PDB file of N, CA and C in Angstrom:
ATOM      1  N   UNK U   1    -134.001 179.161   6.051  1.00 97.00           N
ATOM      2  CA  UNK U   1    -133.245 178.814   7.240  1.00 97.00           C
ATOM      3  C   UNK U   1    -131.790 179.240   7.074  1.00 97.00           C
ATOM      4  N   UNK U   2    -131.288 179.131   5.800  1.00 98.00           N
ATOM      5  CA  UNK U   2    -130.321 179.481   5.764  1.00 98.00           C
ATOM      6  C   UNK U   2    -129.821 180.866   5.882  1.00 98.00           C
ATOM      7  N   UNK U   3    -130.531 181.744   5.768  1.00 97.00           N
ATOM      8  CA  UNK U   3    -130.306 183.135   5.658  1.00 97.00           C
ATOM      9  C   UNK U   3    -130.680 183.647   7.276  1.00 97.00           C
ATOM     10  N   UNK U   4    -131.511 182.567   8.271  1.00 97.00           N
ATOM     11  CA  UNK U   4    -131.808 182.889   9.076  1.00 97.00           C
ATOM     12  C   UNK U   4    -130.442 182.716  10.241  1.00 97.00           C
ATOM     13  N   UNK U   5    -129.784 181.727   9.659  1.00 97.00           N
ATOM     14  CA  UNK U   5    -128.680 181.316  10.703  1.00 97.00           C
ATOM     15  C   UNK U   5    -127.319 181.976  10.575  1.00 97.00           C
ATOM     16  N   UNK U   6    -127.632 182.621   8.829  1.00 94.00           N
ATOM     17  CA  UNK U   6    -126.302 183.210   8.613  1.00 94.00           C
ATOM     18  C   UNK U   6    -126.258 184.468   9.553  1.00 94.00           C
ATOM     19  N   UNK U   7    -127.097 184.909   9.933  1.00 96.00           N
ATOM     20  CA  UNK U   7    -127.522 186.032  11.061  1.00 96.00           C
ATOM     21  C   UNK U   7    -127.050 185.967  12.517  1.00 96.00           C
ATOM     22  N   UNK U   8    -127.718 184.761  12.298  1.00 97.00           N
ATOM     23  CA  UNK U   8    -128.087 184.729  14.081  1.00 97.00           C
ATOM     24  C   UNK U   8    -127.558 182.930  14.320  1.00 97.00           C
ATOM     25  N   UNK U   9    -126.744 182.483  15.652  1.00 97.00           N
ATOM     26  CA  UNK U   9    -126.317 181.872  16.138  1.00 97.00           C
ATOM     27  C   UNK U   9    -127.306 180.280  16.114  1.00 97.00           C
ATOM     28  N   UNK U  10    -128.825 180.878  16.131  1.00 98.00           N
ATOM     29  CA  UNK U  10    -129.699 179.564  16.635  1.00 98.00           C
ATOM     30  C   UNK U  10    -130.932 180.204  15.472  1.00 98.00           C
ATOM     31  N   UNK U  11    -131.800 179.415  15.764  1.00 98.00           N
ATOM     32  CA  UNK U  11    -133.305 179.748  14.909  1.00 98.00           C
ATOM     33  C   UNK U  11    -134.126 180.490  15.642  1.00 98.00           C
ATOM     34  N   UNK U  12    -134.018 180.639  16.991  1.00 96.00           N
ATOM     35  CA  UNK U  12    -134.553 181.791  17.493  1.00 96.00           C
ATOM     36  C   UNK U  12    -133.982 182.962  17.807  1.00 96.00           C
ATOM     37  N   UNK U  13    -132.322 182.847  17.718  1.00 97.00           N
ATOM     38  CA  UNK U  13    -131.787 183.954  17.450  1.00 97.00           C
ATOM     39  C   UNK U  13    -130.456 183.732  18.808  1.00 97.00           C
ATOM     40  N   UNK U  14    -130.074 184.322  19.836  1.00 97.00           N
ATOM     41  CA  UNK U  14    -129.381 183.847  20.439  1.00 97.00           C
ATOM     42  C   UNK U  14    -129.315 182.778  21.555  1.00 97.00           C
ATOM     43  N   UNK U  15    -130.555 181.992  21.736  1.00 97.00           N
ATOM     44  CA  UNK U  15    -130.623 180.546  22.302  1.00 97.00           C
ATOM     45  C   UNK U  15    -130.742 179.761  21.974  1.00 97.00           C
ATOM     46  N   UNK U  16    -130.381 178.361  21.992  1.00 97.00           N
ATOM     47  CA  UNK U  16    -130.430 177.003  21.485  1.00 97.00           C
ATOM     48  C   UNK U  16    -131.810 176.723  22.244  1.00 97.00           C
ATOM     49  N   UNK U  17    -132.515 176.332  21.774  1.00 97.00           N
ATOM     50  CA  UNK U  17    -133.869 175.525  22.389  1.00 97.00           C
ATOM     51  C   UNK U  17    -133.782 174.363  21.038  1.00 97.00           C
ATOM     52  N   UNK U  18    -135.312 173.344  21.460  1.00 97.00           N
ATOM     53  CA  UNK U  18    -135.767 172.623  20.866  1.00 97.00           C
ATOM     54  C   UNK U  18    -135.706 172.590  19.613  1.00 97.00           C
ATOM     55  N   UNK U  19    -136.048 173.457  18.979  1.00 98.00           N
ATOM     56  CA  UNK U  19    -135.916 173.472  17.491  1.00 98.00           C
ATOM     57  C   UNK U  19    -134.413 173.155  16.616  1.00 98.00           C
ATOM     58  N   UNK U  20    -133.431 173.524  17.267  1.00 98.00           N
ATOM     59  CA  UNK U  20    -132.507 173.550  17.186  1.00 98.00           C
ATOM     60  C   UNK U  20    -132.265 172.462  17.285  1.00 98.00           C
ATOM     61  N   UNK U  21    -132.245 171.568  18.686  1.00 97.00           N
ATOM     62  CA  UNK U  21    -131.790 170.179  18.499  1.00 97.00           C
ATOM     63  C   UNK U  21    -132.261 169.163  17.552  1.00 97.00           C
ATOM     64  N   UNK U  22    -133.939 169.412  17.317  1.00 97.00           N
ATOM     65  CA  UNK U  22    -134.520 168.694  16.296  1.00 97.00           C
ATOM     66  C   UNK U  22    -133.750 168.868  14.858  1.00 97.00           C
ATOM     67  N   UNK U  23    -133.894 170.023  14.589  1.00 98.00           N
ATOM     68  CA  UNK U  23    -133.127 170.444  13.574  1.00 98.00           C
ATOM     69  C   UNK U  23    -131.865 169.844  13.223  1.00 98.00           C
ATOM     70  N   UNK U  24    -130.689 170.031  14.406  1.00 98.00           N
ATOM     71  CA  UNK U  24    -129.633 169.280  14.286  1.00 98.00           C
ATOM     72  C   UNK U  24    -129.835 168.070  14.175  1.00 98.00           C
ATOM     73  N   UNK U  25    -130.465 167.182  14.558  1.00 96.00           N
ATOM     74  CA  UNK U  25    -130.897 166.186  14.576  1.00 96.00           C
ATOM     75  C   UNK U  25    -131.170 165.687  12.896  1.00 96.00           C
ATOM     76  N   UNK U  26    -132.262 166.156  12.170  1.00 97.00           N
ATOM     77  CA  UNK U  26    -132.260 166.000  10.685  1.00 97.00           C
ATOM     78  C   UNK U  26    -131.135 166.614   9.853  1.00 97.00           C
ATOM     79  N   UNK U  27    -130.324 167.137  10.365  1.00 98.00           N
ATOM     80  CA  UNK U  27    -129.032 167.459   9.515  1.00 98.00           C
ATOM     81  C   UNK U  27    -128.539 166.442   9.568  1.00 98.00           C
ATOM     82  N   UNK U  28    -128.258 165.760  10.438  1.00 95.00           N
ATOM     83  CA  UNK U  28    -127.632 164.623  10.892  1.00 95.00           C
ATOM     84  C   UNK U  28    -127.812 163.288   9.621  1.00 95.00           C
ATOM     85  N   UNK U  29    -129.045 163.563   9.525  1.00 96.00           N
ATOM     86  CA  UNK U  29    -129.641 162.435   8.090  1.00 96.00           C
ATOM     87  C   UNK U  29    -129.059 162.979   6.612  1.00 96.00           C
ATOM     88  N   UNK U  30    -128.546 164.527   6.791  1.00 96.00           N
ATOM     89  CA  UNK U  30    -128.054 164.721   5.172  1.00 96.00           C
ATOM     90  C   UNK U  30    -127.299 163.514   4.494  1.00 96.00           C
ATOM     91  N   UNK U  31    -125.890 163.125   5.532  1.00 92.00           N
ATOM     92  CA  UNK U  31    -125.289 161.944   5.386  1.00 92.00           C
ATOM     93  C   UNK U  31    -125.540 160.898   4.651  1.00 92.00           C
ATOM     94  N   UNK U  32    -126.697 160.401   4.804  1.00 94.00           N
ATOM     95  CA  UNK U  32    -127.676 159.059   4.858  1.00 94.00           C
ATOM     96  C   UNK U  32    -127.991 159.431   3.179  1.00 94.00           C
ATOM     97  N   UNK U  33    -128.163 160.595   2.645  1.00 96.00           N
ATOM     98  CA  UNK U  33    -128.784 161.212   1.195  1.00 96.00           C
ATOM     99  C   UNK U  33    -127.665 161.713   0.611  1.00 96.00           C
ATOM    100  N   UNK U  34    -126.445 161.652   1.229  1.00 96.00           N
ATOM    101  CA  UNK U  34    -125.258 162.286   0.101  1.00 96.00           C
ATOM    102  C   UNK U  34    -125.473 163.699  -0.609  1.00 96.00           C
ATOM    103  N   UNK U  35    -126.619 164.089   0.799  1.00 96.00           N
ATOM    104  CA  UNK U  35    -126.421 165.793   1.089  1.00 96.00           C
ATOM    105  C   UNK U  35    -125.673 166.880   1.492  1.00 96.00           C
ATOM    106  N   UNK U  36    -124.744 167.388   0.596  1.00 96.00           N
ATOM    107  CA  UNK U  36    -123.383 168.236   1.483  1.00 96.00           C
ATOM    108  C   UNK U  36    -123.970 169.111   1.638  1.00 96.00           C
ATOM    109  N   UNK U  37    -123.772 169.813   3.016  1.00 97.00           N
ATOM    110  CA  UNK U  37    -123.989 170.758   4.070  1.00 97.00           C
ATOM    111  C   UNK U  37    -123.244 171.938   3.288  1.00 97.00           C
ATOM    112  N   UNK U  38    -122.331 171.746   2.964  1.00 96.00           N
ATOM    113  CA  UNK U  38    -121.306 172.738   2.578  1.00 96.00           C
ATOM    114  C   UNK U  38    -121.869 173.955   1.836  1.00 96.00           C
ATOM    115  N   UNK U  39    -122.782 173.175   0.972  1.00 96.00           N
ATOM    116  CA  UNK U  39    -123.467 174.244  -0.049  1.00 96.00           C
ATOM    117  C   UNK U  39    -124.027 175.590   0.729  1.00 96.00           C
ATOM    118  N   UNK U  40    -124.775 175.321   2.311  1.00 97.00           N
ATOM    119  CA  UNK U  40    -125.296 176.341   3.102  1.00 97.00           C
ATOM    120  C   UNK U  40    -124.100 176.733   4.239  1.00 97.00           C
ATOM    121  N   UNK U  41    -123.532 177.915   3.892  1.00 97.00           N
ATOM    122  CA  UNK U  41    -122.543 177.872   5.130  1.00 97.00           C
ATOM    123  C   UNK U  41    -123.107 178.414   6.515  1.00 97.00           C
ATOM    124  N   UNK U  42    -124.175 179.191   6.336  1.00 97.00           N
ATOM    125  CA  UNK U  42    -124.798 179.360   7.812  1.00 97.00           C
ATOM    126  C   UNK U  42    -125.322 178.100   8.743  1.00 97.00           C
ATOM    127  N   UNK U  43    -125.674 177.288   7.799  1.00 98.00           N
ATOM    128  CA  UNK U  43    -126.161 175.642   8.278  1.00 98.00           C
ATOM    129  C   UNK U  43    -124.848 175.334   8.943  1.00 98.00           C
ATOM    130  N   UNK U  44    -123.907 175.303   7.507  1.00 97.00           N
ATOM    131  CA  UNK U  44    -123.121 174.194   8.504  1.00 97.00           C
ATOM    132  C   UNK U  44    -121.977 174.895   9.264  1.00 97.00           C
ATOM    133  N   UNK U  45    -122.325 175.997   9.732  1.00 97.00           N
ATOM    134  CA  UNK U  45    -122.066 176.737  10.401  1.00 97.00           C
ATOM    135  C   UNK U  45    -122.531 176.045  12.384  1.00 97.00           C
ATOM    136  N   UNK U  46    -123.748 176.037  12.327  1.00 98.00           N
ATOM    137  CA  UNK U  46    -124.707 175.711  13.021  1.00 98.00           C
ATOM    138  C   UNK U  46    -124.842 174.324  13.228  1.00 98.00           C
ATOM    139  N   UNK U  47    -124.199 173.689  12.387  1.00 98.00           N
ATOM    140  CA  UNK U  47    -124.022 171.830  12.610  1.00 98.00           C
ATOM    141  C   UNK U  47    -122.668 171.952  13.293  1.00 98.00           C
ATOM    142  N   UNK U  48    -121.845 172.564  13.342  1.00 97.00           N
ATOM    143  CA  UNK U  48    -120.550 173.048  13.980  1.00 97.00           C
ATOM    144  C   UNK U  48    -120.711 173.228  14.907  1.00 97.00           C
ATOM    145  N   UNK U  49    -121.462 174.042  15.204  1.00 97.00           N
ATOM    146  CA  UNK U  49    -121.966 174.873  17.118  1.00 97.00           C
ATOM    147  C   UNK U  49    -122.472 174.318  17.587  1.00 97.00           C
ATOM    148  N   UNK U  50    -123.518 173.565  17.117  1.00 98.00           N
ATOM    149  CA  UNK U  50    -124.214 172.704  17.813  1.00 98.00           C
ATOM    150  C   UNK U  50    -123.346 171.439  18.456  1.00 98.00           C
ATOM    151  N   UNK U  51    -122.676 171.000  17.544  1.00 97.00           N
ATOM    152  CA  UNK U  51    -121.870 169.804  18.062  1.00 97.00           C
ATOM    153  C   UNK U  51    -121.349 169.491  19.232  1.00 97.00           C
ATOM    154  N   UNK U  52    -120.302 171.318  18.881  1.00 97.00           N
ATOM    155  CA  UNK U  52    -119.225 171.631  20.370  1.00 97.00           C
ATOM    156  C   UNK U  52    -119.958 172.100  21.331  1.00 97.00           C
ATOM    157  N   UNK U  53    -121.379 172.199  21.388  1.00 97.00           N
ATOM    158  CA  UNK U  53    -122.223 171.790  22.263  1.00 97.00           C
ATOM    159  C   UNK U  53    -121.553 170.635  23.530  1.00 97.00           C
ATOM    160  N   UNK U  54    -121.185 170.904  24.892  1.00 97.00           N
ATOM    161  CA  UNK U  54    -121.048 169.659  25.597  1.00 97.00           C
ATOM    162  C   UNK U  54    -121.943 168.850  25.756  1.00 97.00           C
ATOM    163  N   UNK U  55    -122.607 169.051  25.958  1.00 96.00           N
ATOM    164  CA  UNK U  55    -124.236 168.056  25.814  1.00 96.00           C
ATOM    165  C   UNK U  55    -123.879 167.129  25.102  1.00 96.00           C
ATOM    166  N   UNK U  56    -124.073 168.159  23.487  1.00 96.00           N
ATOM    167  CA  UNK U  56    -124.204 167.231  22.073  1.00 96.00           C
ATOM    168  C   UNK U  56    -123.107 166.555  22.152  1.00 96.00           C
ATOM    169  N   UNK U  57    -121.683 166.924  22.583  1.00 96.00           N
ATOM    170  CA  UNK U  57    -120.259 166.660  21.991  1.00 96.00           C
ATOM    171  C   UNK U  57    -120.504 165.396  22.695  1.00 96.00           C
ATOM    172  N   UNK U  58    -121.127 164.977  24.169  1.00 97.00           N
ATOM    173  CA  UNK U  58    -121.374 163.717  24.695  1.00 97.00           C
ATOM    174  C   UNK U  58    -121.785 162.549  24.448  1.00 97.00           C
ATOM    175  N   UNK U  59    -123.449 163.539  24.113  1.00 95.00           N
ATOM    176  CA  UNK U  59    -124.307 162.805  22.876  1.00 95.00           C
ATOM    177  C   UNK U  59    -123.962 161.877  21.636  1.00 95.00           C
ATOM    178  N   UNK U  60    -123.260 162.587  21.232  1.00 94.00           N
ATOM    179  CA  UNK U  60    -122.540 162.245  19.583  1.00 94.00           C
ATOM    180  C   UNK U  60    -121.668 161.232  20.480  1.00 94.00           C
ATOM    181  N   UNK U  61    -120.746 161.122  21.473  1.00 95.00           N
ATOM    182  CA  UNK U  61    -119.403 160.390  21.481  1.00 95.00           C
ATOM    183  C   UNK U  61    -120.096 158.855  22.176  1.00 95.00           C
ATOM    184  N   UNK U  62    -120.991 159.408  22.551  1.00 96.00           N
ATOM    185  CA  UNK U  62    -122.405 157.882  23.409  1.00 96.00           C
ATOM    186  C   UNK U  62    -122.847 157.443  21.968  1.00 96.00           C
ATOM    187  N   UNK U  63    -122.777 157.736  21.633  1.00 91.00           N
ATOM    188  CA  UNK U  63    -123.565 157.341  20.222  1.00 91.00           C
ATOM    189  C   UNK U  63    -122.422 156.551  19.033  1.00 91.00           C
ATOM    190  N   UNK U  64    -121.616 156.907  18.944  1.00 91.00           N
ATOM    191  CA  UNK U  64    -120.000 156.582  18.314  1.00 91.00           C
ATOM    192  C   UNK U  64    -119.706 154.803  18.336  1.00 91.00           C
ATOM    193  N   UNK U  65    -119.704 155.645  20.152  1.00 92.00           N
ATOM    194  CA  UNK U  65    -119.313 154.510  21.071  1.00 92.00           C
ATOM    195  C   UNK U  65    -120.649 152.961  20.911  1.00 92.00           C
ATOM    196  N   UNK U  66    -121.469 153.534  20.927  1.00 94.00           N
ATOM    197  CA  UNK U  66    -122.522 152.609  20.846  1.00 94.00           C
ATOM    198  C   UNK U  66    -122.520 151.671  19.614  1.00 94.00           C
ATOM    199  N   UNK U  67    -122.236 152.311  18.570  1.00 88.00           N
ATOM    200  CA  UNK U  67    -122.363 151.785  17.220  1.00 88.00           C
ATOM    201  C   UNK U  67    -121.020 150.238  17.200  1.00 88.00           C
ATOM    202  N   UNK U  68    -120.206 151.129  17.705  1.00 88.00           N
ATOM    203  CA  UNK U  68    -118.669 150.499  17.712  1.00 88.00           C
ATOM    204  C   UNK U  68    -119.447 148.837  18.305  1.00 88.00           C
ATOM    205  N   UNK U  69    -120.238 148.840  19.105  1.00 80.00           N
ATOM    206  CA  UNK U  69    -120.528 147.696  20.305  1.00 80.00           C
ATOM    207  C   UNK U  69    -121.410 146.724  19.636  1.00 80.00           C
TER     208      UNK U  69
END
């Protein structure tokens, strides 16, 4: 995966679909395992893009917000 993203923008190459969000989604758990991203820079390359995603950037700030409550 990693060599796949250092390429290309998404896992299918220049669109975000499903896989992608799932995906982002279990990156999300590295955290939880004191897994640094850092080691793959195409990953966290792609945990980056995905974020500033408006969708996601929403997603994530509903979610923030939620915890806070």
């Amino acid at each position: 995966i990693e060599q796949t993203l250092a390429q290309q923008p998404y896992l299918n190459g220049q669109t975000f679909g499903v896989a992608d969000a799932y995906f982002f989604t279990v990156l999300g758990w590295s955290k939880y395992f004191n897994i640094d991203l850092a080691r793959w820079p195409g990953i966290s390359a792609f945990v980056e893009r995905t974020a500033a995603r408006p969708a996601v950037a929403e997603a994530l700030a509903f979610e923030a917000q939620a915890k806070k409550a």
